[in-house]
XYZ file of C-alpha atoms in Angstrom:
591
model
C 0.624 12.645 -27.039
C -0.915 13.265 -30.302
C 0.140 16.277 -32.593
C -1.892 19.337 -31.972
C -3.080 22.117 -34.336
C -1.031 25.447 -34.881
C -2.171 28.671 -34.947
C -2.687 29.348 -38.715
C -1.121 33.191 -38.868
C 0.300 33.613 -41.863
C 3.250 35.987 -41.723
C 2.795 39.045 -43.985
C 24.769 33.792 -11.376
C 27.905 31.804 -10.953
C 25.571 29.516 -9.753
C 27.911 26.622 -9.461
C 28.744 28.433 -5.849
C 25.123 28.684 -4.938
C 23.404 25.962 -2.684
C 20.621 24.491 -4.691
C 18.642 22.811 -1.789
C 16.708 25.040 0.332
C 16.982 24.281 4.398
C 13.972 22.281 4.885
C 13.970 19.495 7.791
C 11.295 17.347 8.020
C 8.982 15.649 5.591
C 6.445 17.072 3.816
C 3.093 14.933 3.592
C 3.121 12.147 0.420
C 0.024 11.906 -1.521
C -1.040 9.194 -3.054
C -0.700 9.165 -7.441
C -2.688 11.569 -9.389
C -5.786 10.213 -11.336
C -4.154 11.162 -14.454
C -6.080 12.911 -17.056
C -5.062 14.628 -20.293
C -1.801 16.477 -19.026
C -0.925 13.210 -17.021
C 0.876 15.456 -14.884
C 1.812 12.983 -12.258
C 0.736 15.759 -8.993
C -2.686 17.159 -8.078
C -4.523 19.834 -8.735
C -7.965 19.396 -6.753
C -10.250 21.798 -8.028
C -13.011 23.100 -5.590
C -16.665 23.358 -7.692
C -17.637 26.925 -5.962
C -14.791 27.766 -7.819
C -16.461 28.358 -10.816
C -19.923 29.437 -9.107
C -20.989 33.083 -10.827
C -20.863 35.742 -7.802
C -17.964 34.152 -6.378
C -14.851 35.704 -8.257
C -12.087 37.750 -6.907
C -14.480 40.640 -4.717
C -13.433 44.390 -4.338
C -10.470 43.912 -1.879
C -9.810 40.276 -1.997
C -6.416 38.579 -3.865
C -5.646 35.203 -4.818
C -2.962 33.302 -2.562
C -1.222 30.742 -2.082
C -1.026 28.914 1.690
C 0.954 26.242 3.008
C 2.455 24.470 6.020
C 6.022 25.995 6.987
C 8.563 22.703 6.443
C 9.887 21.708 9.914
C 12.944 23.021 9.945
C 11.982 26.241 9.727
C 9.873 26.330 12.463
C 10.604 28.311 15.290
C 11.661 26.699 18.672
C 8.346 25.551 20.425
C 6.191 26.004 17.479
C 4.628 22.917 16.546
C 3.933 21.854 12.894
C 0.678 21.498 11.041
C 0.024 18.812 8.590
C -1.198 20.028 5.013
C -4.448 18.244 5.157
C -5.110 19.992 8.491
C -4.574 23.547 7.296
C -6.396 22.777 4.292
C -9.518 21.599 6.507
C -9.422 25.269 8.250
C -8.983 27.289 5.297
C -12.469 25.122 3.871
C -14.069 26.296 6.581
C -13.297 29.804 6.824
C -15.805 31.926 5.965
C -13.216 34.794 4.645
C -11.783 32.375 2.709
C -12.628 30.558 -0.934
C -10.707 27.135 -1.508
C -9.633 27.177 -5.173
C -7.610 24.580 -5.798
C -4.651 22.314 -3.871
C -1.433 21.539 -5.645
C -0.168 18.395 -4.133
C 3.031 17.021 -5.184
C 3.071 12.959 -5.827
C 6.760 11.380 -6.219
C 5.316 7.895 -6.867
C 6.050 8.497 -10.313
C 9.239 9.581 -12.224
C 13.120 8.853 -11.551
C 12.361 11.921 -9.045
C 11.193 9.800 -6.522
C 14.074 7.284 -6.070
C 16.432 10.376 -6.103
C 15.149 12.859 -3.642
C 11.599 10.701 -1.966
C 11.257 14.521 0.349
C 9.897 17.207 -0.746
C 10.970 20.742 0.093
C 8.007 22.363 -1.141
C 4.926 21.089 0.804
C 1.408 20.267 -1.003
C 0.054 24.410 -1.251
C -3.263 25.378 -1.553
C -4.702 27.835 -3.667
C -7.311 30.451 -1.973
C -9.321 33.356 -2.588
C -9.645 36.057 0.782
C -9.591 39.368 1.392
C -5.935 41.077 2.182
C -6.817 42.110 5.867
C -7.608 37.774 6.568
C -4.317 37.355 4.154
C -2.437 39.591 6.817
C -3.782 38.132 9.408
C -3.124 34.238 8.575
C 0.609 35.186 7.372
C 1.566 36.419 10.837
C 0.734 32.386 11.628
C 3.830 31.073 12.082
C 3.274 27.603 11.283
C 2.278 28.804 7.461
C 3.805 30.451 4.291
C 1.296 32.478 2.806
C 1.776 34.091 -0.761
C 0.498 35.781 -3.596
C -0.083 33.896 -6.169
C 1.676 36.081 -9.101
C 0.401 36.000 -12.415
C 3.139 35.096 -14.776
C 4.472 37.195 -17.539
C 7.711 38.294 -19.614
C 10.270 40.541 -18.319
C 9.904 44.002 -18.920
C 10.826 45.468 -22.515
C 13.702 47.661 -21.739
C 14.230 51.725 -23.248
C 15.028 51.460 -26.939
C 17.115 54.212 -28.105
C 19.945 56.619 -26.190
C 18.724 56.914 -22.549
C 15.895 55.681 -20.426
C 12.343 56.714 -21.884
C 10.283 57.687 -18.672
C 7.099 56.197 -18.141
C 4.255 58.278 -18.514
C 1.963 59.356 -16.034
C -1.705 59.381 -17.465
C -2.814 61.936 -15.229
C 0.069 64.291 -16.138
C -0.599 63.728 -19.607
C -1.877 67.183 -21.935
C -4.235 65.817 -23.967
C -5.755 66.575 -27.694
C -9.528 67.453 -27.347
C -10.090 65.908 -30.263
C -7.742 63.210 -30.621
C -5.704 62.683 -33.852
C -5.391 60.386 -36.516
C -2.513 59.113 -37.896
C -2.557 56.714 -40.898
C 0.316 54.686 -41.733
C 1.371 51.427 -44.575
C 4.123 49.031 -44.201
C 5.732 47.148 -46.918
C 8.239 45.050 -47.849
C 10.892 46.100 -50.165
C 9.143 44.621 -53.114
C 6.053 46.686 -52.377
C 4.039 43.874 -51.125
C 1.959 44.741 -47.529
C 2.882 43.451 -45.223
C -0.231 42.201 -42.510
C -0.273 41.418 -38.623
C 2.938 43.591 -38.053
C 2.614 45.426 -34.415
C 3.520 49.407 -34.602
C 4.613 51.356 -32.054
C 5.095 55.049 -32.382
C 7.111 56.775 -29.935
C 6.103 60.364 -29.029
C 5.963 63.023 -26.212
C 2.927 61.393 -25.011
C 3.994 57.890 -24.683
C 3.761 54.585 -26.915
C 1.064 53.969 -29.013
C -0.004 50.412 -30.623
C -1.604 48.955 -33.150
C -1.477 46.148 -35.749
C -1.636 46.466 -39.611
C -4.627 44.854 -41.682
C -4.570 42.822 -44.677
C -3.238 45.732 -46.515
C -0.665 46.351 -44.157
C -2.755 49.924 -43.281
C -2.799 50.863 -39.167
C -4.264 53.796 -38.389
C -3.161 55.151 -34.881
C -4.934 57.285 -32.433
C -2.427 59.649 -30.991
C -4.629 61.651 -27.806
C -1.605 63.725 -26.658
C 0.499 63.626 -30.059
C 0.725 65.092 -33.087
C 2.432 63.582 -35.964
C 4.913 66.224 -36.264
C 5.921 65.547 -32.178
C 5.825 61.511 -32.805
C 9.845 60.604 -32.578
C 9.995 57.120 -33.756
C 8.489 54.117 -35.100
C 9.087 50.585 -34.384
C 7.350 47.854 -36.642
C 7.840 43.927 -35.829
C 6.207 42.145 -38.708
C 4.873 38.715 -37.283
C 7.267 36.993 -39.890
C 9.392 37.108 -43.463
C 10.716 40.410 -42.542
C 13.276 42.259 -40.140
C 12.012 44.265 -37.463
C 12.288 48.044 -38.487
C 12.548 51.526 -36.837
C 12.402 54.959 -38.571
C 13.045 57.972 -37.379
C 10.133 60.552 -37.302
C 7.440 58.950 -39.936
C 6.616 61.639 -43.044
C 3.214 61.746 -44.231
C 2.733 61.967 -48.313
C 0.498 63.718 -49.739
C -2.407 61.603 -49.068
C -1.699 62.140 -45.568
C -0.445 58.490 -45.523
C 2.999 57.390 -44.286
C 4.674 54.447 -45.734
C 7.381 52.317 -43.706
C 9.330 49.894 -45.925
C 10.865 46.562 -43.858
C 13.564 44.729 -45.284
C 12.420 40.769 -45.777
C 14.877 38.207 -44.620
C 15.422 36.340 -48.028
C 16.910 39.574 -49.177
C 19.612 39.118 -46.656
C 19.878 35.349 -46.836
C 20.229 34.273 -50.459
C 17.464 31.548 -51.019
C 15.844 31.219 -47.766
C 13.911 29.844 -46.706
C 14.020 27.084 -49.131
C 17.578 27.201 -48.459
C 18.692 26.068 -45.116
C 20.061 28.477 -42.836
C 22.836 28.538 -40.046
C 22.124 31.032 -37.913
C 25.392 33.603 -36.367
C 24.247 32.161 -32.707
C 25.428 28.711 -34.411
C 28.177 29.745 -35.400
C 29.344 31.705 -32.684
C 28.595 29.016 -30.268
C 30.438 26.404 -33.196
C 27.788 24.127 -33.065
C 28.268 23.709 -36.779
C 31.667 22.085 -35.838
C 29.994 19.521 -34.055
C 29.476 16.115 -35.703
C 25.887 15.632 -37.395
C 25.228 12.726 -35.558
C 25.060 14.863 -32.311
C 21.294 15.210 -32.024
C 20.199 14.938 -28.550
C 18.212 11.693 -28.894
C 17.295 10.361 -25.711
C 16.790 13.787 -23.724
C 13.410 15.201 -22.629
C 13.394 19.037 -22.715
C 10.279 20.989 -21.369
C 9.485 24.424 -22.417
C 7.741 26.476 -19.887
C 6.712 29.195 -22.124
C 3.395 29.886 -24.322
C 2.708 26.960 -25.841
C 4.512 25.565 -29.432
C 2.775 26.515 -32.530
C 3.066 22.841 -33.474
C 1.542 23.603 -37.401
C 5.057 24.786 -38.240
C 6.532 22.384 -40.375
C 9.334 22.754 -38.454
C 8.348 22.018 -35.411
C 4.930 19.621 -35.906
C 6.977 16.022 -35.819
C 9.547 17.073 -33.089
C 7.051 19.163 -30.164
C 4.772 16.084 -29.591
C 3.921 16.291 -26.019
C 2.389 19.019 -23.424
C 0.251 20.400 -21.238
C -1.453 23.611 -21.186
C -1.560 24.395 -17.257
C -3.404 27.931 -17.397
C -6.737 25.989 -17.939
C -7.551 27.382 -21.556
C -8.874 23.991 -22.771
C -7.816 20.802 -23.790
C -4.857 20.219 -26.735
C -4.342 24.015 -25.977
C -0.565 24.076 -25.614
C -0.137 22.994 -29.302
C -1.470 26.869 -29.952
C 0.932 29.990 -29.419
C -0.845 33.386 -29.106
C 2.303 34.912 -28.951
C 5.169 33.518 -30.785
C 7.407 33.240 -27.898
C 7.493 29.392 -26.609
C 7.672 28.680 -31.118
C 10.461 31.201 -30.915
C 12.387 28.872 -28.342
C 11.466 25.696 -29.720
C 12.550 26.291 -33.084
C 16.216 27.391 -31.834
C 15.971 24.026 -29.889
C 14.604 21.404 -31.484
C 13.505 22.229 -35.296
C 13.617 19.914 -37.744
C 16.680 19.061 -39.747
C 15.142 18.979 -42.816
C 17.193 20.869 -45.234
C 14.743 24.199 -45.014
C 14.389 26.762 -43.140
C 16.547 26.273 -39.781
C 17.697 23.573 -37.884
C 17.336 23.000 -34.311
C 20.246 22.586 -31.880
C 18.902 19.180 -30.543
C 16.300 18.485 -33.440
C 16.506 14.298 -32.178
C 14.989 15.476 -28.731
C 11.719 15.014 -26.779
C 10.469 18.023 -26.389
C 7.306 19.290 -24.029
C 5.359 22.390 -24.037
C 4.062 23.322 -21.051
C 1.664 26.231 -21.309
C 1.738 29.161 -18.544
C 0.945 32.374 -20.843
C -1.094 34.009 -20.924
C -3.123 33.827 -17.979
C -0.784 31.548 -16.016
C -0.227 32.297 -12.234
C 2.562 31.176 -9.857
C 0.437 27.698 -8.778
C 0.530 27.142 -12.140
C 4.290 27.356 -12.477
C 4.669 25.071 -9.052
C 2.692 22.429 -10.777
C 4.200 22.387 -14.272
C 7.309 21.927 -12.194
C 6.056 18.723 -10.994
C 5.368 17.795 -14.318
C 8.810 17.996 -15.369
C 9.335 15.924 -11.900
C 7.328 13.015 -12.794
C 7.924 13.133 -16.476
C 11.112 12.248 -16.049
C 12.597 16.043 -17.487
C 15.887 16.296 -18.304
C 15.738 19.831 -19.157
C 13.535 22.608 -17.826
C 13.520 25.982 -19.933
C 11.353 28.403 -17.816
C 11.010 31.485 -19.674
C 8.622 33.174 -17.600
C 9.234 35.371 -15.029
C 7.302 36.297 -11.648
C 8.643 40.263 -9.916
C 8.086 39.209 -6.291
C 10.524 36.657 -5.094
C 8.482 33.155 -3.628
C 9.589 30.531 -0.846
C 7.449 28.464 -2.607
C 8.989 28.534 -6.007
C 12.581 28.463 -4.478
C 11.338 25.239 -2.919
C 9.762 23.711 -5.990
C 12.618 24.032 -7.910
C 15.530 22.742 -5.053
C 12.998 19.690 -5.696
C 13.429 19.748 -9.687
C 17.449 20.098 -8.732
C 17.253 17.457 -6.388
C 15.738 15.330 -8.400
C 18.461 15.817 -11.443
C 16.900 18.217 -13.475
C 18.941 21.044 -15.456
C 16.820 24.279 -15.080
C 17.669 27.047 -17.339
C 16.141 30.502 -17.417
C 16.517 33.695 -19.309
C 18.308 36.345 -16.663
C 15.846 38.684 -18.178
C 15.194 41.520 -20.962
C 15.341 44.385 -17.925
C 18.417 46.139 -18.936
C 19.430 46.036 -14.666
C 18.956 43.277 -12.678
C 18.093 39.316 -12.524
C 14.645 38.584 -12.623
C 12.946 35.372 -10.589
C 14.192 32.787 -11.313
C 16.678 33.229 -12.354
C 18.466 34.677 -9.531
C 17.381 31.694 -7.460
C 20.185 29.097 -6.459
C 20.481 25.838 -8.474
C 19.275 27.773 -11.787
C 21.391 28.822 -14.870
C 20.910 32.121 -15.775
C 21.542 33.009 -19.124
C 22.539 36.629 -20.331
C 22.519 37.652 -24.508
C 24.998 39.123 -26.521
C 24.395 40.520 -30.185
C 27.096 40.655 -33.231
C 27.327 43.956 -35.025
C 26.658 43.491 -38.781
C 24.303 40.887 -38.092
C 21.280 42.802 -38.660
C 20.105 45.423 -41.387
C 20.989 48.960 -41.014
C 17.053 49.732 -40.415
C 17.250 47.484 -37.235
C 15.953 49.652 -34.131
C 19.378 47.129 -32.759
C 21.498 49.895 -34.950
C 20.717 53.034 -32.465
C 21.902 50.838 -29.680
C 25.268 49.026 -30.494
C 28.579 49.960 -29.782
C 30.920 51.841 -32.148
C 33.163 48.581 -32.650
C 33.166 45.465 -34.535
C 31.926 42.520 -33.269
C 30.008 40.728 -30.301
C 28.782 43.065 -27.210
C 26.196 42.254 -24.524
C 22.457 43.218 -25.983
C 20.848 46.493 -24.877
C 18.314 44.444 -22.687
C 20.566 41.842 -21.015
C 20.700 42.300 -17.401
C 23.602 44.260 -15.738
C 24.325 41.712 -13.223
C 25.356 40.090 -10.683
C 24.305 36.821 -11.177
C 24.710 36.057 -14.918
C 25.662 32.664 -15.442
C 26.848 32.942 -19.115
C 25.581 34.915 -22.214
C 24.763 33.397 -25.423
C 23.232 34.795 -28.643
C 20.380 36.621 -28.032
C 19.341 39.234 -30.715
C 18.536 39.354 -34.315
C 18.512 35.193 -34.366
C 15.981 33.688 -37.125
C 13.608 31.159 -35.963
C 10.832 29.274 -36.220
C 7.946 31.950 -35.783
C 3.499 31.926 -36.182
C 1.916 30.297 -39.261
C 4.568 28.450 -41.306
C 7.696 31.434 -41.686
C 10.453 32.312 -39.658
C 11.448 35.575 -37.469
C 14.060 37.584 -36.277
C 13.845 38.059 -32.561
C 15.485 39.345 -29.534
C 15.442 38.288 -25.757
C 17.307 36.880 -23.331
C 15.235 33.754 -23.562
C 16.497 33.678 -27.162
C 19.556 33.127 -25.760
C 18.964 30.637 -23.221
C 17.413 28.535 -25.913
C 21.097 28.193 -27.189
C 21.857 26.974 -24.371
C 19.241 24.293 -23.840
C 19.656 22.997 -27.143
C 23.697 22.778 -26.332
C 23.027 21.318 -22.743
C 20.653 18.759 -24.479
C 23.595 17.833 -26.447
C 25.884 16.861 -23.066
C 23.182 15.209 -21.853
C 23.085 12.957 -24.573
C 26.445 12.267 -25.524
C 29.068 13.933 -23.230
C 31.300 10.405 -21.303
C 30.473 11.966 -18.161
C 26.973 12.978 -18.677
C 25.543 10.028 -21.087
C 21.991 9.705 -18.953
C 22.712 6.133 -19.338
C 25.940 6.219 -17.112
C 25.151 9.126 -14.837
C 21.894 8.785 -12.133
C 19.641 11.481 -12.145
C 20.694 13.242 -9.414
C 21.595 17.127 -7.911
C 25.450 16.256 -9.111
C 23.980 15.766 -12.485
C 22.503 18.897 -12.734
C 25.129 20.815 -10.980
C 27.946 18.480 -13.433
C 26.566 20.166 -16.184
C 26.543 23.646 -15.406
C 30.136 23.172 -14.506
C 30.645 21.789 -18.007
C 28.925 24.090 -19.895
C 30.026 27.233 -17.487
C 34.018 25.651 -17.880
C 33.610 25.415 -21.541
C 32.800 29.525 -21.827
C 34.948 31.507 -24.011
C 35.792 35.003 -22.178
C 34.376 38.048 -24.527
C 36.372 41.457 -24.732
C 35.724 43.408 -21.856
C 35.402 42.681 -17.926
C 31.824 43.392 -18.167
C 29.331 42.002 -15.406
C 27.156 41.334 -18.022
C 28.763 38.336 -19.552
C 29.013 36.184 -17.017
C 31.796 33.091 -17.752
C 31.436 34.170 -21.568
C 30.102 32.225 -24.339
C 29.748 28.938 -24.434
C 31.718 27.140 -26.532
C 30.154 23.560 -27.984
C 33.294 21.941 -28.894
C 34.904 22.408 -25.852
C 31.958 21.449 -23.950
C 31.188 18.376 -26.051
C 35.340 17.148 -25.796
C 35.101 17.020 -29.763
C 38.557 16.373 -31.345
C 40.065 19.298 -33.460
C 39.643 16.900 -36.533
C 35.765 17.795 -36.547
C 36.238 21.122 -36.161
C 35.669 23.497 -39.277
C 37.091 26.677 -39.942
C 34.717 29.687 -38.606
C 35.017 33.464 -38.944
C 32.372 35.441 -37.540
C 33.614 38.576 -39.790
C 32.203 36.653 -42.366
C 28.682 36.109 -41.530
C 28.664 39.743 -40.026
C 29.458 41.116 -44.344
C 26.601 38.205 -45.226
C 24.075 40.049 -43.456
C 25.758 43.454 -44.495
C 25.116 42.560 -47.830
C 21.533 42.771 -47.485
């Protein structure tokens, strides 16, 4: 596919043990190829006109779900099976029930096919009803019936010592005349700094807002004062660390100023210098050779689309699909940063600026699902990365109810050879969905003390020793696969600069990139030796799980440890440079 236009911001589980096929006898109904179109997503979405009739939305008491035949062989003894197409004819012409859409899996396309021709998941349909006929139909059981979740990012854990409660509206003592508070941020040289989001933490809750083109916010604080406000957080969009300061000081204009530190004070000459990041370097990729590039592998980002005007990232993200039905060319536009974040870490360009990505030689897809995405969508950009022949699948989105229907979808990405790797999540306690599920890696993050500036809100948080330590927000376990570097990484970010970010998904960026790397030139993993198959995937988790270096501490957290890319990659001592982490930790010091 063409290139498509950014956004134009500028920045002012041990799973090796799990069984990744779920029990499914029987054979779900084949459908013939999809029509194509401008995702060319190889299934089929059939969407039902009404659909999009005014009056006939989600009603007081109705919910969007998902319905489909039960497999087989999960059928209880004597109850007979229904075939999709006849389900799908009843729920048409029930009268409590609105057809929206069918996703129908094809496998007539894609290595996919030849590798695993039965589906587990079976074609699903997408309805609207009220809960009490939702109720009713999932006591059926020749049917799984569902919610169909929207899709979003994990939860942002407490920041600071201790949980911060969440606040109860109702409970709240509010101003009668709510109060304004008027604040500036700025970059050390004095410059404003625009489009950074502001959180002040007080008695009364969190309250947001963005800064303008002179990097002024003013915030409405209903059951705050500014003397009772504790904190403030500020994450400018790019150029500049995130910041926290402890309770904000008005002068005597009445306006407070918050100064953020920008990254080229910290790294001399960047971005026109290029820059290799601590998650690099404590992963050694910069001891690989240079010719390891991950030509050859297709990687698919499940996130919020690629800002694709980044000259990073606009000649190496080249293909997508924006599945949350925004509009056509969509996925090439990133409302949030997040899906750039990943891509950059992953597949940036090498070209002597900036950063570079871990596989910059790699195919990479963006596959849109935020905002707005639900669960169908996720089933179906799974069958994209099916039929597309995915290598790869980084699914950075998260669903909080667990689904039959996604565990089957992706034991049918497994089965058909691809690697799926997901964030374990930014929750601070346990896995999210999915991945927890079986035949999915789940990546945990660790930070590095000294990496960051003393202003970091990362400083209240870290341990009182030297050196690596799971991040604040990485799940507690069980069920981390690994942990990679996950906090205060720079990347690609909105407009054409770079960020420092945290997440979990951060980290399991690292370890796409590095998994695109075995994929592409590992002996036993070279795509043109090994068939696409479950014992692919499952190969190279064991490879890259094997490969882990243990971190200090018996902590649940970490999972195997770190991976390590030389080890992984077999690369002979000869290539391997001298690294010492201490090192990079007094760079950033420095600034």
């Amino acid at each position: 596919m063409s290139e498509q236009g950014g956004n134009g911001v500028k920045p002012g589980n041990g799973k090796g043990a799990k069984s990744s096929r779920a029990q499914a006898a029987g054979e779900a109904e084949q459908q013939p190829p999809a029509a194509g179109g401008p995702g060319g997503t190889g299934g089929e979405r059939r969407e039902r006109p009404e659909a999009g009739v005014p009056g006939r939305g989600v009603r007081a008491g109705w919910g969007r779900y998902l319905v489909a035949p039960r497999p087989l062989g999960l059928l209880g003894g004597g109850v007979p099976p229904i075939e999709a197409s006849a389900l799908f004819k009843l729920l048409e012409e029930d009268p409590d029930v609105e057809p929206v859409a069918q996703v129908r899996p094809s496998r007539s396309r894609g290595l996919g096919a030849i590798a695993e021709p039965h589906p587990a998941c079976p074609p699903v349909a997408v309805v609207k009803m009220p809960q009490e006929r939702a109720r009713a139909l999932a006591g059926n059981p020749q049917v799984v019936v569902e919610i169909d979740q929207p899709l979003s990012y994990t939860p942002i854990p407490s920041v600071g010592v201790g949980p911060v409660p969440v606040i109860d509206p109702m409970l709240a003592v509010t101003l009668e005349e709510p109060e304004q508070f008027t604040l500036r941020v700025v970059g050390g040289d004095g410059d404003a700094v625009a489009g950074a989001h502001v959180w002040a933490i007080g008695t009364g809750g969190p309250v947001h807002g963005i800064t303008d083109a002179d990097g002024r916010l003013t915030l409405t604080l209903a059951a705050d004062t500014p003397d009772t406000l504790q904190a403030l957080y500020v994450r400018p969009v790019a150029g500049y660390w995130p910041g926290r300061t402890g309770a904000p000081q008005p002068a005597g204009n009445g306006e407070a100023v918050v100064t953020v530190q920008a990254l080229a004070e910290t790294f001399e000459g960047f971005p026109g210098k290029a820059l290799t990041g601590w998650g690099s370097q404590a992963m050694r990729l910069n001891q690989i050779p240079p010719t390891y590039r991950g030509d050859g592998i297709k990687i698919a980002l499940l996130d919020s689309g690629v800002n694709t005007a980044h000259p990073d990232l606009k000649s190496t993200v080249q293909h997508g699909y924006d599945f949350t039905g925004a509009g056509n060319g969509t996925w090439g536009l990133d409302v949030t940063g997040h899906g750039t974040w990943c891509a950059g870490i992953v597949a940036a360009a090498d070209n002597n600026a900036g950063i570079a990505g871990i596989a910059a030689e790699a195919e990479v897809h963006a596959l849109k699902l935020f905002p707005g995405g639900h669960l169908s969508d996720l089933l179906e950009a799974v069958d994209y990365c099916i039929t597309h022949d995915i290598d790869i699948a980084q699914i950075s989105l998260a669903y909080p109810v667990p689904s039959q229907l996604a565990a089957w979808k992706l034991a049918d990405a497994h089965a058909a050879g691809i690697s799926v790797i997901a964030p374990a999540g930014d929750t601070a306690g346990p896995l999210t969905h999915p991945a927890a599920l079986p035949g999915v890696l789940a990546v945990g993050a660790i930070a590095h003390t000294g990496t960051y500036p003393v202003s970091s809100p990362l400083t209240a948080v870290q341990p009182p020793w030297p050196g690596p330590y799971p991040a604040p927000f990485t799940p507690t376990g069980p069920g981390v696969d690994l942990v990679a570097p996950g906090a205060a990484v720079i990347t690609t970010a909105l407009g054409d600069g770079y960020a420092a970010v945290d997440g979990t998904a951060i980290a399991a960026a690292h370890v796409t990139g590095l998994a695109a790397l075995l994929l592409a030139h590992h002996d036993h993993l070279r795509t043109q030796a090994v068939p696409r198959t479950a014992a692919r995937a499952d190969l190279l988790y064991l490879l890259l799980r094997t490969a882990c270096q243990p971190l200090p501490g018996a902590d649940p957290r970490l999972g195997a440890g770190i991976a390590d890319a030389p080890t992984a990659l077999g690369i002979p001592a000869s290539w391997q440079q001298d690294y010492r982490a201490e090192g990079y930790a007094a760079a950033h010091q420095r600034g």
